[in-house]
mmCIF file of C-alpha atoms (C1' of nucleotides) in Angstrom:
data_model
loop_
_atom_site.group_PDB
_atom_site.id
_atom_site.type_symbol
_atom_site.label_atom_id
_atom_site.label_comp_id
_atom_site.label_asym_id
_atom_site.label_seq_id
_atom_site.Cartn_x
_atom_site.Cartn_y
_atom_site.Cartn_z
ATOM 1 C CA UNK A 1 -2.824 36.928 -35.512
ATOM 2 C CA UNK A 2 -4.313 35.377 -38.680
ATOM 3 C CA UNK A 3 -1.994 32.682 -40.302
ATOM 4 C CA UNK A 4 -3.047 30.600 -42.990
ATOM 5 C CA UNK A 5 -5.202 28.575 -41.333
ATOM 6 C CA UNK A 6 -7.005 31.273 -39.853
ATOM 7 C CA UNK A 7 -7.019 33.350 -43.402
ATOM 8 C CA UNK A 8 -8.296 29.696 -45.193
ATOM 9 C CA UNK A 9 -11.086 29.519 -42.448
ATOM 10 C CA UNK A 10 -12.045 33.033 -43.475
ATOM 11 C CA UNK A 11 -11.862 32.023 -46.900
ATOM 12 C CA UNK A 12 -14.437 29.148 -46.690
ATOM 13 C CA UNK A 13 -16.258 31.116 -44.018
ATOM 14 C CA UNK A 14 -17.338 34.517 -46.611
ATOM 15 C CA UNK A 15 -16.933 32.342 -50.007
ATOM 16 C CA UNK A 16 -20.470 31.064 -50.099
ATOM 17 C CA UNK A 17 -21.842 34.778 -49.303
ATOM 18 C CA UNK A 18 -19.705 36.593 -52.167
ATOM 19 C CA UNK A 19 -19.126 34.101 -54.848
ATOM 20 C CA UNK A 20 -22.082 34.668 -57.449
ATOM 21 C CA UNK A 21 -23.046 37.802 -56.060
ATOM 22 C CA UNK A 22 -23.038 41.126 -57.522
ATOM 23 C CA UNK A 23 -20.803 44.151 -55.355
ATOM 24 C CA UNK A 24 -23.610 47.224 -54.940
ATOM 25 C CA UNK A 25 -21.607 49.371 -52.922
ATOM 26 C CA UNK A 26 -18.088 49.988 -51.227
ATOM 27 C CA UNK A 27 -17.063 52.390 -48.360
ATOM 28 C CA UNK A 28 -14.309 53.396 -47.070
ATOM 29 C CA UNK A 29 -13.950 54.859 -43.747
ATOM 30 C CA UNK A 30 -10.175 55.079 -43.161
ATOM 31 C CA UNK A 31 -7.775 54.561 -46.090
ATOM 32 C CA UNK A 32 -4.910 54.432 -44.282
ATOM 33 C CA UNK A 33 -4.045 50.632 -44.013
ATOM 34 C CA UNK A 34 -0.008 48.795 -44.632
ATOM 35 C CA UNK A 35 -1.146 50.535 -47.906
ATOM 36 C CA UNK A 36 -3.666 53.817 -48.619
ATOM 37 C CA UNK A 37 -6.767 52.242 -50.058
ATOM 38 C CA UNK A 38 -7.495 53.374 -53.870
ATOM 39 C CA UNK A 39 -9.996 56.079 -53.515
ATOM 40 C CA UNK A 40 -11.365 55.020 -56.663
ATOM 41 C CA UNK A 41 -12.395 51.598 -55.602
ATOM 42 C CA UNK A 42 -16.385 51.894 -55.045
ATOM 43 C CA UNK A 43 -16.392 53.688 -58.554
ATOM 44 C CA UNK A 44 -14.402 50.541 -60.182
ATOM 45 C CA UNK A 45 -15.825 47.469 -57.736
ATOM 46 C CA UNK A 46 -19.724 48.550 -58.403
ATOM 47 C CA UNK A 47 -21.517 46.336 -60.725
ATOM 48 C CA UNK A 48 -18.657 43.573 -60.693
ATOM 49 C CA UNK A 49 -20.155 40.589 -60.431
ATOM 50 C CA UNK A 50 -17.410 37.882 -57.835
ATOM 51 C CA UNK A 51 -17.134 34.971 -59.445
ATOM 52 C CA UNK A 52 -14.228 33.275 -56.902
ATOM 53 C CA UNK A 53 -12.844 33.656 -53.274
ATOM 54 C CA UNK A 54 -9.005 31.957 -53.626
ATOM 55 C CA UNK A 55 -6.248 32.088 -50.987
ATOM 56 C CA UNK A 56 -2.523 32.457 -52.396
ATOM 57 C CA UNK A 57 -0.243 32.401 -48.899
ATOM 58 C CA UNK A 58 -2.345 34.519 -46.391
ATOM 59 C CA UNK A 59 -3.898 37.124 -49.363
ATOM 60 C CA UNK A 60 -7.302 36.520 -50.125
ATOM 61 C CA UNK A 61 -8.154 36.844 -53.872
ATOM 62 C CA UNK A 62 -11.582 38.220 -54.842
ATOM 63 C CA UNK A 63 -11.629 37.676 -59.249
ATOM 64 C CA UNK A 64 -14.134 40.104 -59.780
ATOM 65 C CA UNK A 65 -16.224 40.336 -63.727
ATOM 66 C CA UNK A 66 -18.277 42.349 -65.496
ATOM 67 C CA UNK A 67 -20.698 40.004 -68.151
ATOM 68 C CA UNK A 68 -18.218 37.259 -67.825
ATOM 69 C CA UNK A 69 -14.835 39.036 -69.042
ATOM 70 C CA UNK A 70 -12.855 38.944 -65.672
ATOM 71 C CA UNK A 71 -11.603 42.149 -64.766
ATOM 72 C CA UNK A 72 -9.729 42.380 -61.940
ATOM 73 C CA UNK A 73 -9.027 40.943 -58.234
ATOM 74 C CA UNK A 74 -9.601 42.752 -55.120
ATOM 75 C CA UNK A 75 -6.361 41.188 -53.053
ATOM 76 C CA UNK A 76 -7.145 41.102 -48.923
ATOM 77 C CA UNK A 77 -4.598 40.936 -46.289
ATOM 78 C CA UNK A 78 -5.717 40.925 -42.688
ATOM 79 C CA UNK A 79 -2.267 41.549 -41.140
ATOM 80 C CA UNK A 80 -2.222 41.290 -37.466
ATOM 81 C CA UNK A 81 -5.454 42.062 -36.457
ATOM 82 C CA UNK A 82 -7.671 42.015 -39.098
ATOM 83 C CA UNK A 83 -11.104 40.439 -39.664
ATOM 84 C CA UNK A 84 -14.315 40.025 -41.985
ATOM 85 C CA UNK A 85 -17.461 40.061 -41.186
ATOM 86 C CA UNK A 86 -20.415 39.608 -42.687
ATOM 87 C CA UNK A 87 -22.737 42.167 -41.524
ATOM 88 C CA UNK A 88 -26.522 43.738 -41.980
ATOM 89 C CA UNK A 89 -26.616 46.953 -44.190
ATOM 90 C CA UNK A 90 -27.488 49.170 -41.864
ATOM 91 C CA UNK A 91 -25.110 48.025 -39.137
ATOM 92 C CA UNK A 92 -23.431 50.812 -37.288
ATOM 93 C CA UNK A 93 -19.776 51.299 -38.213
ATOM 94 C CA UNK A 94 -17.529 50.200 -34.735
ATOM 95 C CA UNK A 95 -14.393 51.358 -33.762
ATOM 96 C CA UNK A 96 -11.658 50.305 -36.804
ATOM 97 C CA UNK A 97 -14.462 49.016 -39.434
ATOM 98 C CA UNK A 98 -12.511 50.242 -41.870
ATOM 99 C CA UNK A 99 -13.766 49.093 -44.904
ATOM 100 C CA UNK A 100 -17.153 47.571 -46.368
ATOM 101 C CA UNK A 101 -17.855 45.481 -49.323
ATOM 102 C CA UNK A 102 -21.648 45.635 -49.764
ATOM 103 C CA UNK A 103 -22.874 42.323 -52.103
ATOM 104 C CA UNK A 104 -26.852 42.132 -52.017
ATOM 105 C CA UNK A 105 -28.161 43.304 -48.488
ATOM 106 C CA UNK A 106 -25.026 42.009 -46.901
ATOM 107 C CA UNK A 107 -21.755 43.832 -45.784
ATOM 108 C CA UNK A 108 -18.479 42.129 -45.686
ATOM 109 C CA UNK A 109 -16.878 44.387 -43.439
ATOM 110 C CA UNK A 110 -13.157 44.403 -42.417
ATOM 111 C CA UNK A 111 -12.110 45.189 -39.078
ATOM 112 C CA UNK A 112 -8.784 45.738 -38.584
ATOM 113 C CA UNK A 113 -7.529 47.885 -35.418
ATOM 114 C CA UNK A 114 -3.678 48.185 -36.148
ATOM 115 C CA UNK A 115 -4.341 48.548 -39.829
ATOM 116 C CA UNK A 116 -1.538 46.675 -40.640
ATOM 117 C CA UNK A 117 -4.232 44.364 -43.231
ATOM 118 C CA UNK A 118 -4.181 45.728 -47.257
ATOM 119 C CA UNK A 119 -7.105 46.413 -49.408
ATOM 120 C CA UNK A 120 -5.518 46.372 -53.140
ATOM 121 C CA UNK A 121 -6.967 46.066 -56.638
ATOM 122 C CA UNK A 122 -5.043 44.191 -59.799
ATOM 123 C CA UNK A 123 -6.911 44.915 -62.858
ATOM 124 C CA UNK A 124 -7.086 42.456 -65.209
ATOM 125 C CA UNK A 125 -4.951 44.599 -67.696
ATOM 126 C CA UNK A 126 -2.228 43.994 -65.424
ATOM 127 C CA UNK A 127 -1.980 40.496 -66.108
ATOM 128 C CA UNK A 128 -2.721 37.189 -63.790
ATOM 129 C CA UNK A 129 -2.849 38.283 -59.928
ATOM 130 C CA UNK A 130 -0.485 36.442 -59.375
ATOM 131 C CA UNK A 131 2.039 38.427 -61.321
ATOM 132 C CA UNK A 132 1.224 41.215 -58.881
ATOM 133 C CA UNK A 133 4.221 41.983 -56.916
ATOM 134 C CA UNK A 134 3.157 41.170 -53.462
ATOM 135 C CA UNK A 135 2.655 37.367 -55.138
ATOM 136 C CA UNK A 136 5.126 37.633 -57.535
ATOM 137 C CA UNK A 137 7.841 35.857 -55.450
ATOM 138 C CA UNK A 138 5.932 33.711 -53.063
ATOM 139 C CA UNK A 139 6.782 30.699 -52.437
ATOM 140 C CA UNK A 140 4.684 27.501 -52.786
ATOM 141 C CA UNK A 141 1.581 26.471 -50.895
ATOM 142 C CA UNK A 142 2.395 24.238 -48.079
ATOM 143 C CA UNK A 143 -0.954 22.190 -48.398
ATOM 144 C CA UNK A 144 -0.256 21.363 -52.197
ATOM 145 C CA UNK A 145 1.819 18.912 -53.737
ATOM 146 C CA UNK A 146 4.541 21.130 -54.979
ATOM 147 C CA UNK A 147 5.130 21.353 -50.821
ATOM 148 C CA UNK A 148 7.767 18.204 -51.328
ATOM 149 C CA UNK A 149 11.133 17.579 -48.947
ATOM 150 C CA UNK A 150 13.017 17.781 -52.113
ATOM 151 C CA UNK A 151 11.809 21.490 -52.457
ATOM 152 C CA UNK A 152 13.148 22.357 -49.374
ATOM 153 C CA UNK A 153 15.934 20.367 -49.728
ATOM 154 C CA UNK A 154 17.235 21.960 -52.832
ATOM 155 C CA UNK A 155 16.148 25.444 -52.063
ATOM 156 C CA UNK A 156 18.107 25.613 -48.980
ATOM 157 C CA UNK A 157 21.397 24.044 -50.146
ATOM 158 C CA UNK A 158 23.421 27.846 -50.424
ATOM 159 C CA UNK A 159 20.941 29.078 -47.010
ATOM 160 C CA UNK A 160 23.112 29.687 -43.870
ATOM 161 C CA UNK A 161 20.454 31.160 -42.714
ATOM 162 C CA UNK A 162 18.687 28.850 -39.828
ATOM 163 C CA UNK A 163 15.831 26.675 -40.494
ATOM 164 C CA UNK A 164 12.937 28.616 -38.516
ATOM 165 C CA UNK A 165 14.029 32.129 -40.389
ATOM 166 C CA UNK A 166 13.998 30.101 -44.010
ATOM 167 C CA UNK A 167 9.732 29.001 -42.945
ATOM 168 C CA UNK A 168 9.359 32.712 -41.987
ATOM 169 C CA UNK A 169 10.675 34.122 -45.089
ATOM 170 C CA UNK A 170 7.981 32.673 -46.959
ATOM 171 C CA UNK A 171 10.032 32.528 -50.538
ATOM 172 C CA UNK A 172 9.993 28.793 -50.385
ATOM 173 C CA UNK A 173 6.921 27.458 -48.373
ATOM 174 C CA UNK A 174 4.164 30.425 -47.745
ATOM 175 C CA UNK A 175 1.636 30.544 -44.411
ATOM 176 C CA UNK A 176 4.203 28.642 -41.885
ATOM 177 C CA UNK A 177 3.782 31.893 -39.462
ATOM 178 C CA UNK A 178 5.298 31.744 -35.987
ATOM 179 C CA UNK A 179 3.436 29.788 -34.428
ATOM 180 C CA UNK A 180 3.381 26.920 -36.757
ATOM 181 C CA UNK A 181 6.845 27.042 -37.629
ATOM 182 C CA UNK A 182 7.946 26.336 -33.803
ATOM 183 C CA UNK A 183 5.263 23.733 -33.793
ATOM 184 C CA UNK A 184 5.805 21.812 -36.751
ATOM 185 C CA UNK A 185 10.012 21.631 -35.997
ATOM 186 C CA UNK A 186 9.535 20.647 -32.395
ATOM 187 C CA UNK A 187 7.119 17.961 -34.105
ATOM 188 C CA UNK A 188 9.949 17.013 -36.459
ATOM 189 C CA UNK A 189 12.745 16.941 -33.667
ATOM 190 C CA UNK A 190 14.571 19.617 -35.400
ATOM 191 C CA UNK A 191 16.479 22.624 -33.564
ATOM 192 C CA UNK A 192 14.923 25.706 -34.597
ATOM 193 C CA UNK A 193 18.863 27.725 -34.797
ATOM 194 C CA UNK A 194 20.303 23.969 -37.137
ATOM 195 C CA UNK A 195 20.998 26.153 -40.358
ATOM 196 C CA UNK A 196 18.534 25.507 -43.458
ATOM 197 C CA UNK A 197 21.406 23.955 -46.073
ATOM 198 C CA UNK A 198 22.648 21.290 -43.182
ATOM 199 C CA UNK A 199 19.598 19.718 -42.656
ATOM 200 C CA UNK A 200 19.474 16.413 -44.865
ATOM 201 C CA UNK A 201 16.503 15.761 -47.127
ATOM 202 C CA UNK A 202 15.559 12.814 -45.135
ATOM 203 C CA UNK A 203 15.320 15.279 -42.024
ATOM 204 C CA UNK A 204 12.874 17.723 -44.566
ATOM 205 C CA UNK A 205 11.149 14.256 -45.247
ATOM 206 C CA UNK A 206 10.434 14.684 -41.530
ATOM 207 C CA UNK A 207 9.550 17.792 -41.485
ATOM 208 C CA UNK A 208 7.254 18.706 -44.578
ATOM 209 C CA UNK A 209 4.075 16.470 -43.210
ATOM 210 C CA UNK A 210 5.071 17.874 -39.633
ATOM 211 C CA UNK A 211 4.044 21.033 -41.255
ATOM 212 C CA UNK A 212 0.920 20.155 -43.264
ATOM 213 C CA UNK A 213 -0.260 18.322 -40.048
ATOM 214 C CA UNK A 214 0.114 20.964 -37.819
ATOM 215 C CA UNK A 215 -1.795 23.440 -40.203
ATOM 216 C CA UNK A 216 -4.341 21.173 -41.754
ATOM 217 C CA UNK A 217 -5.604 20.623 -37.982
ATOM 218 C CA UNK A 218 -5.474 24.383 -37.075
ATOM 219 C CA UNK A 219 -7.849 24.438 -40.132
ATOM 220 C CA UNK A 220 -9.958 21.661 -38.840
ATOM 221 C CA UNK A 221 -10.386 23.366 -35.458
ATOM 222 C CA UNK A 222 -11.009 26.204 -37.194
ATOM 223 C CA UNK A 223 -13.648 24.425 -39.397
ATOM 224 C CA UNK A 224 -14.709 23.050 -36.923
ATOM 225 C CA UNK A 225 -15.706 26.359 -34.380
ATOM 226 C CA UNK A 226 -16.977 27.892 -38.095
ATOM 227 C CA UNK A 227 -20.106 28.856 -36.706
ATOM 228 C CA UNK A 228 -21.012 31.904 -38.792
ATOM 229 C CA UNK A 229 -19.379 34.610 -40.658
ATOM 230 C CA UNK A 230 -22.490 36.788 -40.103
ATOM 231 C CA UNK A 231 -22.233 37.349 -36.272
ATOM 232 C CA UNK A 232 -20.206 40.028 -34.355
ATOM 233 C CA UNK A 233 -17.969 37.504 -32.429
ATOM 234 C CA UNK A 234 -17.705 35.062 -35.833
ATOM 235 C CA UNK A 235 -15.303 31.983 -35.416
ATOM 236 C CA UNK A 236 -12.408 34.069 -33.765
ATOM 237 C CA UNK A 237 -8.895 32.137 -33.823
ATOM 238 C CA UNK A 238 -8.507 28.848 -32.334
ATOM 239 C CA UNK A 239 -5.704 27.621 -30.597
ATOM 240 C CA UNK A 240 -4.351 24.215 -30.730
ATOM 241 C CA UNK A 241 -2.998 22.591 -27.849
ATOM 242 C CA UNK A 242 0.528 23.781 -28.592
ATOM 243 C CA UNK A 243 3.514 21.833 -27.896
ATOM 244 C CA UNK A 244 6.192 24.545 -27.270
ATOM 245 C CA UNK A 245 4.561 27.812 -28.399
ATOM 246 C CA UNK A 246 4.184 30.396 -25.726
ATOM 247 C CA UNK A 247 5.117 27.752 -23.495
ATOM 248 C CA UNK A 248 8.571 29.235 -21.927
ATOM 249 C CA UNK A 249 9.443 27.463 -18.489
ATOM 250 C CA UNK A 250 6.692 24.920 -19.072
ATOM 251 C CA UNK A 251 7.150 21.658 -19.187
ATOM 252 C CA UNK A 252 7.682 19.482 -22.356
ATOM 253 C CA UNK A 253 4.894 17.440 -23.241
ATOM 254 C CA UNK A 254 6.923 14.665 -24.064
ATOM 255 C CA UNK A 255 9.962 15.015 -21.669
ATOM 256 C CA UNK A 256 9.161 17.351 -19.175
ATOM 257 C CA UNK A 257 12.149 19.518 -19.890
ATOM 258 C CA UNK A 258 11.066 23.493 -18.860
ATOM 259 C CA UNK A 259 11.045 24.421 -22.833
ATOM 260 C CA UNK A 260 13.180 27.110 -23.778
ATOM 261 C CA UNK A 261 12.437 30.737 -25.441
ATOM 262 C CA UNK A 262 14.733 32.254 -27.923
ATOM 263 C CA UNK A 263 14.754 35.017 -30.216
ATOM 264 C CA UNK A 264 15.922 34.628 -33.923
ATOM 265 C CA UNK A 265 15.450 37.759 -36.463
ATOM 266 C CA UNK A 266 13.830 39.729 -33.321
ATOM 267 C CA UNK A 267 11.114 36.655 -33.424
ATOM 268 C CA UNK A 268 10.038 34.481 -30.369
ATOM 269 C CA UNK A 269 10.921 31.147 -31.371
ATOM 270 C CA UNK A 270 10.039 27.974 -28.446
ATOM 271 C CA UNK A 271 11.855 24.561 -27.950
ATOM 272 C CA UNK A 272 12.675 21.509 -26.475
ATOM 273 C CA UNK A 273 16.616 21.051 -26.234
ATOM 274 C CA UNK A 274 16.270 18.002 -25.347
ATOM 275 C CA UNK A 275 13.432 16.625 -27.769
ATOM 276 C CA UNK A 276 15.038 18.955 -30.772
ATOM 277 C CA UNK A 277 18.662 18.306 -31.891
ATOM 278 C "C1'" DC B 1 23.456 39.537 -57.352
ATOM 279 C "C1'" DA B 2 21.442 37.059 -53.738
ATOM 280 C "C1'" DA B 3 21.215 36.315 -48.978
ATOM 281 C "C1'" DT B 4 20.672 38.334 -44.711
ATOM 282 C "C1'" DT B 5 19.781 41.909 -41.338
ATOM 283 C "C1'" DT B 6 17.473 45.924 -39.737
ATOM 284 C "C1'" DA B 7 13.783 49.233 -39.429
ATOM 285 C "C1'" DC B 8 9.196 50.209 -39.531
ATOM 286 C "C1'" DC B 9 4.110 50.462 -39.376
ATOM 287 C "C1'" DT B 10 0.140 50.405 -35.056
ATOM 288 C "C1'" DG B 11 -2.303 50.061 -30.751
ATOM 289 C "C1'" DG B 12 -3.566 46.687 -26.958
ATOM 290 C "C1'" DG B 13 -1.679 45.141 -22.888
ATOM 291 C "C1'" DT B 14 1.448 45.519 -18.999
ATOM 292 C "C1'" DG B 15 4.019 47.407 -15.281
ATOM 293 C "C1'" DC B 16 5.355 51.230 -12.659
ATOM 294 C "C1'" DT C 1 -4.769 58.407 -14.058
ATOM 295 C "C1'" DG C 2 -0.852 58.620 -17.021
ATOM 296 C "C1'" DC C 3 2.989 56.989 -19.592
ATOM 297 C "C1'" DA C 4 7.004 54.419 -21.239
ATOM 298 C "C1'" DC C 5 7.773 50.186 -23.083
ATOM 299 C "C1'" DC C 6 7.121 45.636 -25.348
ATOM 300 C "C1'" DC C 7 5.247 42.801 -28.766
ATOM 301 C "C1'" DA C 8 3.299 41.033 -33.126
ATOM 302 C "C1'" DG C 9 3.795 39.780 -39.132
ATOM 303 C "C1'" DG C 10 5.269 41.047 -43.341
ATOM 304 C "C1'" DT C 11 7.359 44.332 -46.266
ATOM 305 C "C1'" DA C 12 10.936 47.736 -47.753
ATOM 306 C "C1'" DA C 13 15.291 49.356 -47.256
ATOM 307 C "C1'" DA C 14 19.958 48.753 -45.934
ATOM 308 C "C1'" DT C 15 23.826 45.945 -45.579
ATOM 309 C "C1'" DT C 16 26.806 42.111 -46.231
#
DNA sequence: CAATTTACCTGGGTGC
DNA sequence: TGCACCCAGGTAAATT
């Protein structure tokens, strides 16, 4: 399951192959992703030269121009199970290569068997990307500093709703997935049910570089395995050594208490009761 | 109106 | 071998 640090690894890993480069082709074998992919995307994408790869929460943002007036963005979500790859030309299609983005003699191809992943283009006469609505009401980047304890603090104050739910929502903080929102609260001592708008701001001073920790070394493990975007296998997802995740009945690495599993808005969520109050 | 809850999409894996 | 069931993340719709 790509997170952010997964989708930021991806970023850096196709960025050097697309940025400069000019898109020659686009195919699409099955349109029928979260969203149906615009058949009129290899007529609109050819000839657009990419001039940047960003991230904004787990969509990857592909600013696309023609003679240096931007014109558009092709947005990329890899949902559950999505991938890219860089791949040759002439590479047969596998099973759920769904979509190819041909720049030079190279494919970026997304694989993506659930199709739950999104292949979406804002033109530039739309406005900024991200006044497209799928960014519109994001929340801010966790690894920036706009990610503050005071943020949290204040947009939680009227929030009954509990602290791991608020991280999900992704209207405040963006990319703290499951995994990393479990981590980062056991890391921060913090019950996963405590409701957002009790927790004090010195708790959330706890808590915010909890959170940037946690995902700035899933990046650097990711980084770190980055062997190549152009093989079949690629970097795959890493997996920290997680303190509570997936770790039901296991002991606590710090107390030895079996951790617990619970299940908040029909999510898994892991802790310590003893180590998280 | 905003916050919260529920339903839903898909297919790999599991257990019977 | 088949098949019912569970699970995952993020969005839309429904509900409070």
């Amino acid at each position: 399951m790509p997170e952010l640090p997964e989708v930021e690894v991806t970023r850096r890993g196709i960025a050097p192959g697309l940025e400069g480069r000019v898109v020659a082709n686009v195919e699409i074998r099955d349109h029928r992703l979260r969203w149906p992919v615009d058949p009129e995307l290899p007529r609109l994408l050819r000839g657009l030269r990419i001039t940047s790869v960003d991230r904004r929460g787990k969509y990857l943002l592909l600013a696309c121009a023609a003679g240096g007036a931007a014109r558009g963005w092709l947005i990329i979500h890899l949902g559950m199970s999505g991938s890219l790859r860089f791949v040759a030309a002439r590479a047969p299609a596998a099973k759920h290569a769904h979509f190819d983005l041909q720049v030079g003699r190279q494919v970026l191809r997304l694989t993506d068997p659930r199709r739950f992943g999104a292949v979406l283009w804002h033109p530039a006469t739309a406005g900024p990307v991200a006044s497209h609505p799928l960014l519109a009401s994001l929340g801010v980047e966790p690894l920036t500093a706009e990610f503050t304890a005071e943020l949290l603090y204040n947009a939680t104050r009227k929030r009954a709703a509990s602290v791991k739910q608020v991280l999900l929502a992704g209207d405040t903080v963006v990319g703290v997935g499951n995994i990393y929102a479990s981590e980062s609260l056991f890391r921060a001592r913090i019950h996963p049910k405590t409701s957002a708008g009790r927790i004090s701001l010195k708790r959330y001073a706890t808590l915010v570089p909890e959170i940037r920790a946690v995902l700035s070394a899933a990046i650097a493990k990711g980084g770190s395995t980055l062997r190549d975007f152009s093989s079949n296998d690629g970097p795959g997802y890493f997996q920290l050594e997680y303190f509570v995740y997936n770790r039901e009945g296991l002991p606590c690495r710090i107390c030895a208490t079996p951790i617990r599993r619970a299940v908040q808005g029909q999510r898994a969520t892991f802790y310590c009761v003893k180590c998280q109050h």
